[in-house]
Short mmCIF file of C-alpha atoms in Angstrom, two decimals:
data_model
loop_
_atom_site.label_atom_id
_atom_site.label_comp_id
_atom_site.label_asym_id
_atom_site.label_seq_id
_atom_site.Cartn_x
_atom_site.Cartn_y
_atom_site.Cartn_z
CA MET A 84 -20.42 -18.04 -5.67
CA ALA A 85 -20.53 -17.12 -1.99
CA ALA A 86 -23.44 -18.50 0.04
CA THR A 87 -24.67 -14.99 0.91
CA GLY A 88 -23.94 -13.28 -2.42
CA PHE A 89 -21.34 -12.79 -5.11
CA GLU A 90 -17.99 -11.35 -3.99
CA GLY A 91 -17.32 -8.34 -6.19
CA PHE A 92 -14.01 -7.20 -4.69
CA GLU A 93 -11.18 -8.40 -6.91
CA LYS A 94 -7.83 -9.90 -6.14
CA ARG A 95 -5.13 -8.46 -8.42
CA LEU A 96 -1.78 -10.07 -9.22
CA GLU A 97 0.92 -8.35 -11.28
CA LEU A 98 4.19 -10.08 -12.17
CA LYS A 99 7.03 -8.46 -14.12
CA PHE A 100 9.86 -10.31 -15.87
CA THR A 101 13.26 -9.79 -17.42
CA GLY A 102 14.66 -11.63 -20.43
CA GLU A 103 15.96 -11.28 -23.98
CA SER A 104 12.81 -12.42 -25.75
CA VAL A 105 11.00 -9.63 -27.60
CA ASP A 106 7.58 -11.29 -27.44
CA GLY A 107 8.08 -12.82 -24.00
CA LEU A 108 4.81 -13.83 -22.33
CA ARG A 109 2.86 -13.23 -25.54
CA GLN A 110 4.40 -16.49 -26.78
CA LEU A 111 2.24 -18.45 -24.32
CA ASP A 112 -0.14 -20.60 -26.32
CA MET A 113 -3.83 -20.77 -25.50
CA GLN A 114 -3.51 -24.11 -23.74
CA ALA A 115 -0.89 -22.68 -21.37
CA ILE A 116 -3.05 -19.63 -20.66
CA GLU A 117 -6.07 -21.84 -20.00
CA ASP A 118 -4.01 -23.99 -17.60
CA ILE A 119 -2.93 -20.87 -15.68
CA LEU A 120 -6.51 -19.63 -15.43
CA ASP A 121 -7.83 -23.08 -14.56
CA ALA A 122 -5.58 -23.05 -11.50
CA ALA A 123 -7.24 -19.78 -10.47
CA GLN A 124 -10.68 -21.26 -11.31
CA CYS A 125 -11.76 -18.93 -14.10
CA THR A 126 -12.01 -19.00 -17.89
CA ILE A 127 -11.71 -16.70 -20.91
CA VAL A 128 -14.93 -15.14 -22.19
CA SER A 129 -13.52 -12.94 -24.97
CA GLY A 130 -10.37 -11.06 -25.91
CA ILE A 131 -8.72 -8.29 -27.92
CA GLY A 132 -5.14 -7.19 -28.56
CA ASN A 133 -2.86 -4.69 -30.26
CA ARG A 134 0.86 -4.36 -30.89
CA GLN A 135 1.56 -3.78 -27.22
CA PHE A 136 -0.43 -6.41 -25.31
CA ASP A 137 -3.41 -8.78 -25.19
CA ALA A 138 -6.49 -8.23 -23.03
CA TYR A 139 -9.02 -10.91 -22.05
CA VAL A 140 -12.38 -10.64 -20.32
CA LEU A 141 -12.66 -13.55 -17.89
CA SER A 142 -15.59 -15.32 -16.30
CA GLU A 143 -14.33 -13.51 -13.18
CA SER A 144 -12.73 -10.18 -14.25
CA SER A 145 -9.68 -9.67 -16.53
CA LEU A 146 -6.29 -10.80 -17.80
CA PHE A 147 -3.65 -8.59 -19.46
CA ILE A 148 -0.53 -10.07 -21.07
CA TYR A 149 2.40 -7.86 -22.10
CA PRO A 150 5.77 -9.25 -23.28
CA LYS A 151 7.34 -8.73 -19.82
CA LYS A 152 4.31 -8.26 -17.58
CA ILE A 153 1.13 -10.14 -16.72
CA ILE A 154 -1.84 -8.86 -14.73
CA ILE A 155 -4.56 -11.25 -13.55
CA LYS A 156 -7.59 -9.80 -11.79
CA THR A 157 -10.28 -12.12 -10.43
CA CYS A 158 -13.36 -11.76 -8.24
CA GLY A 159 -15.74 -14.18 -6.53
CA THR A 160 -14.19 -17.12 -4.71
CA THR A 161 -11.41 -17.67 -7.24
CA GLN A 162 -8.04 -18.93 -5.99
CA LEU A 163 -5.93 -16.42 -7.89
CA LEU A 164 -2.60 -17.07 -6.19
CA LYS A 165 -2.70 -20.74 -7.24
CA ALA A 166 -2.03 -19.50 -10.79
CA ILE A 167 1.52 -18.49 -9.80
CA PRO A 168 3.24 -21.92 -9.78
CA VAL A 169 1.51 -22.90 -13.03
CA LEU A 170 2.62 -19.66 -14.73
CA LEU A 171 6.18 -19.95 -13.42
CA ALA A 172 6.44 -23.48 -14.80
CA HIS A 173 6.13 -21.95 -18.31
CA THR A 174 8.31 -18.85 -18.07
CA PRO A 175 11.78 -20.50 -18.06
CA LYS A 176 10.98 -21.97 -21.48
CA LEU A 177 10.36 -18.41 -22.67
CA GLY A 178 13.71 -17.20 -21.31
CA LEU A 179 12.03 -15.07 -18.63
CA ASN A 180 12.86 -14.49 -14.98
CA VAL A 181 10.56 -12.87 -12.42
CA SER A 182 11.78 -9.43 -11.34
CA SER A 183 8.85 -8.25 -9.20
CA CYS A 184 5.42 -9.12 -7.86
CA ARG A 185 2.57 -6.94 -6.65
CA TYR A 186 -0.59 -8.37 -5.11
CA THR A 187 -3.43 -6.07 -4.04
CA ARG A 188 -7.04 -6.33 -2.96
CA GLY A 189 -9.69 -4.48 -1.01
CA SER A 190 -11.68 -5.77 1.98
CA PHE A 191 -13.93 -8.64 0.98
CA ILE A 192 -17.69 -8.27 1.40
CA PHE A 193 -17.92 -11.98 2.30
CA PRO A 194 -14.49 -12.86 3.78
CA LYS A 195 -15.67 -16.13 5.35
CA ALA A 196 -16.60 -17.46 1.90
CA GLN A 197 -13.02 -17.21 0.59
CA PRO A 198 -11.13 -20.51 0.15
CA TYR A 199 -7.45 -21.25 0.75
CA PRO A 200 -5.13 -19.40 0.19
CA HIS A 201 -7.36 -16.32 0.48
CA ARG A 202 -8.98 -16.82 3.88
CA ASN A 203 -7.00 -13.90 5.31
CA PHE A 204 -4.14 -11.64 4.29
CA GLU A 205 -1.59 -13.46 6.44
CA GLU A 206 -2.36 -16.68 4.58
CA GLU A 207 -2.01 -14.90 1.22
CA VAL A 208 1.37 -13.46 2.24
CA SER A 209 2.58 -16.88 3.36
CA TYR A 210 1.51 -18.47 0.07
CA LEU A 211 3.22 -15.77 -1.96
CA ASN A 212 6.46 -16.12 -0.01
CA GLN A 213 6.43 -19.88 -0.53
CA ASN A 214 5.69 -19.81 -4.27
CA LEU A 215 7.69 -16.87 -5.59
CA PRO A 216 11.34 -17.38 -6.64
CA SER A 217 14.11 -16.76 -4.11
CA ASN A 218 15.56 -13.77 -5.99
CA LEU A 219 12.62 -11.63 -4.84
CA THR A 220 14.16 -10.75 -1.48
CA GLU A 221 12.93 -7.16 -1.14
CA ILE A 222 9.54 -7.83 0.40
CA LYS A 223 7.04 -5.49 2.04
CA THR A 224 3.42 -5.88 3.09
CA ASN A 225 0.93 -3.41 4.48
CA VAL A 226 -2.78 -2.95 5.05
CA LEU A 227 -3.76 0.65 4.45
CA CYS A 228 -6.80 1.20 6.67
CA THR A 229 -9.29 4.05 6.61
CA LYS A 230 -12.16 5.17 8.83
CA THR A 231 -14.55 3.36 6.51
CA SER A 232 -14.93 -0.41 6.16
CA HIS A 233 -12.63 -0.36 3.12
CA SER A 234 -8.95 -1.31 3.56
CA TRP A 235 -6.27 -1.87 0.94
CA HIS A 236 -4.01 -4.92 1.22
CA VAL A 237 -0.64 -4.69 -0.54
CA TYR A 238 2.09 -7.31 -1.00
CA SER A 239 5.21 -6.21 -2.84
CA ALA A 240 8.31 -8.26 -3.69
CA ALA A 241 11.23 -7.34 -5.90
CA ASP A 242 14.67 -8.46 -7.05
CA PRO A 243 16.98 -5.77 -5.57
CA ASN A 244 19.36 -6.22 -8.53
CA VAL A 245 16.72 -5.22 -11.11
CA PRO A 246 15.69 -1.54 -11.43
CA GLN A 247 11.95 -1.15 -10.75
CA ALA A 248 11.49 2.45 -11.90
CA THR A 249 8.47 3.13 -14.10
CA SER A 250 6.56 6.20 -15.24
CA LEU A 251 3.23 4.35 -15.36
CA TYR A 252 0.56 4.99 -12.76
CA THR A 253 -2.34 2.69 -11.92
CA ILE A 254 -5.72 3.76 -10.53
CA GLU A 255 -7.78 1.03 -8.85
CA MET A 256 -11.26 2.17 -7.82
CA CYS A 257 -13.79 0.14 -5.79
CA MET A 258 -17.40 1.27 -5.42
CA THR A 259 -20.22 -0.11 -3.26
CA GLY A 260 -23.82 0.90 -2.66
CA LEU A 261 -24.48 1.68 -6.32
CA ASP A 262 -27.48 3.80 -7.27
CA ARG A 263 -30.30 1.25 -7.68
CA GLU A 264 -31.75 2.74 -10.85
CA LEU A 265 -28.34 2.84 -12.52
CA ALA A 266 -27.46 -0.66 -11.29
CA ARG A 267 -30.58 -2.07 -12.98
CA LYS A 268 -29.04 -1.21 -16.34
CA PHE A 269 -26.58 -4.08 -15.72
CA TYR A 270 -29.34 -6.71 -15.83
CA ARG A 271 -29.77 -8.48 -19.17
CA GLN A 272 -32.93 -8.08 -21.21
CA HIS A 273 -34.60 -11.30 -22.39
CA ASP A 274 -34.04 -10.47 -26.05
CA ALA A 275 -30.51 -9.09 -25.68
CA GLY A 276 -28.86 -11.91 -27.64
CA SER A 277 -25.41 -13.28 -26.78
CA GLY A 278 -23.32 -12.09 -23.85
CA ASP A 279 -21.14 -10.08 -26.21
CA MET A 280 -24.13 -8.43 -27.89
CA ALA A 281 -25.75 -7.63 -24.56
CA GLY A 282 -22.42 -6.29 -23.30
CA LYS A 283 -22.13 -3.89 -26.21
CA GLU A 284 -25.63 -2.62 -25.52
CA MET A 285 -24.84 -2.11 -21.82
CA THR A 286 -21.67 -0.20 -22.70
CA VAL A 287 -23.74 2.33 -24.61
CA VAL A 288 -26.88 2.47 -22.43
CA THR A 289 -24.98 2.94 -19.16
CA GLY A 290 -22.66 5.66 -20.45
CA ILE A 291 -19.51 3.56 -20.15
CA ALA A 292 -18.80 4.18 -23.84
CA GLY A 293 -18.14 7.83 -22.97
CA ILE A 294 -15.42 7.18 -20.41
CA HIS A 295 -12.63 6.47 -22.94
CA PRO A 296 -14.03 7.44 -26.35
CA GLY A 297 -11.94 6.11 -29.21
CA ALA A 298 -10.49 3.16 -27.29
CA ILE A 299 -10.89 -0.44 -28.52
CA VAL A 300 -13.48 -2.08 -26.25
CA CYS A 301 -14.20 -5.71 -25.42
CA ASP A 302 -17.34 -6.09 -23.28
CA HIS A 303 -19.57 -8.87 -21.98
CA ALA A 304 -22.88 -9.08 -20.09
CA PHE A 305 -23.49 -12.05 -17.80
CA ASP A 306 -26.76 -13.87 -17.19
CA PRO A 307 -28.92 -12.78 -15.44
CA CYS A 308 -26.83 -9.77 -14.43
CA GLY A 309 -23.29 -8.45 -14.23
CA TYR A 310 -20.92 -6.84 -16.67
CA SER A 311 -17.22 -6.78 -17.58
CA MET A 312 -15.28 -4.57 -19.96
CA ASN A 313 -11.67 -4.09 -21.09
CA SER A 314 -10.58 -1.17 -23.26
CA ILE A 315 -7.13 -0.74 -24.78
CA ASN A 316 -5.27 2.24 -26.22
CA ASP A 317 -1.59 1.83 -27.12
CA ARG A 318 -0.03 0.21 -24.01
CA ARG A 319 -2.70 1.53 -21.65
CA TYR A 320 -5.86 -0.23 -20.56
CA SER A 321 -8.98 0.39 -18.52
CA THR A 322 -11.32 -2.21 -17.11
CA ILE A 323 -14.73 -2.21 -15.42
CA HIS A 324 -16.52 -5.00 -13.55
CA VAL A 325 -20.02 -4.76 -12.10
CA THR A 326 -22.04 -6.84 -9.65
CA PRO A 327 -25.38 -4.98 -9.49
CA GLU A 328 -27.44 -6.98 -6.98
CA ASP A 329 -29.19 -5.03 -4.21
CA GLY A 330 -27.56 -5.42 -0.80
CA HIS A 331 -24.07 -6.10 -2.11
CA SER A 332 -23.78 -4.09 -5.30
CA TYR A 333 -20.23 -3.42 -6.41
CA ALA A 334 -18.35 -1.93 -9.33
CA SER A 335 -14.65 -1.53 -10.01
CA PHE A 336 -12.77 0.69 -12.41
CA GLU A 337 -9.06 0.41 -13.14
CA CYS A 338 -6.90 2.34 -15.57
CA THR A 339 -3.27 3.07 -16.30
CA GLY A 340 -1.46 6.10 -17.68
CA GLU A 341 1.86 7.88 -18.04
CA GLU A 342 2.66 10.26 -15.21
CA GLU A 343 4.39 12.74 -17.52
CA ASP A 344 1.38 12.75 -19.85
CA SER A 345 -1.28 12.99 -17.16
CA CYS A 346 -3.62 15.89 -17.81
CA SER A 347 -5.65 17.07 -14.85
CA CYS A 348 -8.60 18.15 -16.99
CA LYS A 349 -8.77 14.90 -19.00
CA LEU A 350 -8.37 12.64 -15.95
CA MET A 351 -11.01 14.55 -13.99
CA LYS A 352 -13.48 14.14 -16.85
CA GLU A 353 -12.84 10.40 -17.13
CA LEU A 354 -13.21 9.74 -13.41
CA GLY A 355 -16.20 12.03 -13.23
CA ARG A 356 -17.91 9.94 -15.91
CA VAL A 357 -17.16 6.78 -13.92
CA VAL A 358 -18.85 8.20 -10.83
CA GLU A 359 -21.83 9.34 -12.93
CA VAL A 360 -22.30 5.80 -14.30
CA PHE A 361 -22.58 4.26 -10.81
CA ARG A 362 -23.22 7.05 -8.23
CA PRO A 363 -21.88 4.88 -5.36
CA MET A 364 -22.45 5.57 -1.66
CA THR A 365 -18.91 4.47 -0.81
CA LEU A 366 -15.82 4.60 -2.97
CA SER A 367 -12.20 3.73 -2.30
CA VAL A 368 -9.32 4.29 -4.68
CA ALA A 369 -5.67 3.24 -4.68
CA VAL A 370 -3.28 5.21 -6.88
CA THR A 371 0.10 3.59 -7.48
CA GLY A 372 2.97 5.56 -9.01
CA THR A 373 6.34 7.08 -8.27
CA SER A 374 7.01 8.92 -5.01
CA ARG A 375 6.90 12.20 -6.98
CA SER A 376 3.54 11.50 -8.57
CA GLN A 377 0.70 13.93 -7.90
CA VAL A 378 -1.89 11.88 -9.79
CA TRP A 379 -3.62 10.98 -6.52
CA LYS A 380 -4.43 14.67 -5.96
CA GLN A 381 -6.06 14.84 -9.40
CA VAL A 382 -8.05 11.73 -8.52
CA GLN A 383 -9.18 13.28 -5.24
CA ALA A 384 -10.28 16.47 -6.99
CA ALA A 385 -12.19 14.54 -9.66
CA ILE A 386 -14.09 12.40 -7.14
CA GLU A 387 -14.92 15.33 -4.88
CA THR A 388 -16.11 17.36 -7.86
CA ALA A 389 -18.39 14.44 -8.75
CA GLY A 390 -20.11 14.75 -5.37
CA LEU A 391 -18.30 12.44 -2.91
CA GLU A 392 -16.55 13.55 0.27
CA GLN A 393 -13.10 12.24 1.24
CA GLN A 394 -13.15 10.39 4.56
CA ASN A 395 -9.50 9.44 4.90
CA CYS A 396 -6.18 9.09 3.06
CA LYS A 397 -3.28 6.70 3.69
CA ARG A 398 0.12 6.38 1.98
CA GLY A 399 2.64 3.55 1.72
CA ASP A 400 5.92 2.93 -0.12
CA PHE A 401 6.72 -0.44 -1.69
CA PRO A 402 9.87 -1.61 -3.52
CA ALA A 403 8.12 -3.30 -6.45
CA ALA A 404 5.11 -1.00 -6.67
CA GLY A 405 6.36 2.48 -5.84
CA THR A 406 4.11 4.71 -3.74
CA VAL A 407 0.50 3.73 -3.05
CA VAL A 408 -1.98 6.41 -1.95
CA PHE A 409 -5.28 4.96 -0.72
CA GLN A 410 -8.31 7.21 -0.25
CA ALA A 411 -11.85 6.54 0.95
CA PHE A 412 -14.89 8.62 0.00
CA HIS A 413 -18.57 8.72 0.91
CA GLY A 414 -21.43 9.79 -1.32
CA GLN A 415 -23.41 12.93 -0.60
CA TYR A 416 -26.32 12.23 -2.97
#
């Protein structure tokens, strides 16, 4: 907890691996997973899974474990990057080798509250370079800045001998200045029961249940306020995290999809529902995909249709991530 408020903006780490094992990272036992998360200073709250991957709601955001990919997303003053050496101590026993790393985050609301190694982006880059294996020689960093206070920090590292092509896109949305009436729905009622029960109620009451109807959902409400949700559908996921306090309210939405299957109408409806749930005054979104991807244009259209005005747009190319298009919007409510 920061001295001036809770830091909603997440740090996101994605590591990909190669190896012969079919189950790969899903062979990690619960003790190993807890050790990895303990290094980052967070814990598991609840979890779900399917044939493709496992998804966990954390005390600070989310964890997704695929056979050859792991995504850890944490907020607050967690020390996410310290999970790397602990994780990499386990992977050789699973027959896995790191093939790429992507680390991203927005601009912190309370940057001075962040501990080592997250006090600034230069420190994060230095820590990553020191703790990732030497085969990841194709390294690029960039800070995509906009006219607003939001910036997008990207670190990308890859093994040049391993193909990094993928048809998956990722949308990472950060929202601040949430509508106060809507934000109040993310405060627990006194008789709401357990965190899981209260989370299920919030999912329905806030309209989040309508974003991805039919998906398997794992949700949790924190005390006295705050909310986290993971939903899974085949190998795709979406996740929402909310810090509703006045003065530093924040919500994030992240989802993945297949570029070849992306439907403009469906994506616009989903993102439109997200904006309706929170009605933020400022919104920034990073869309990561192939250089040919036009998903970012669909995202722009959806957000503008929902009532926000684009302020700026920046683009960057990264060896392990592909092309990142970062856009900033302002509410016109």
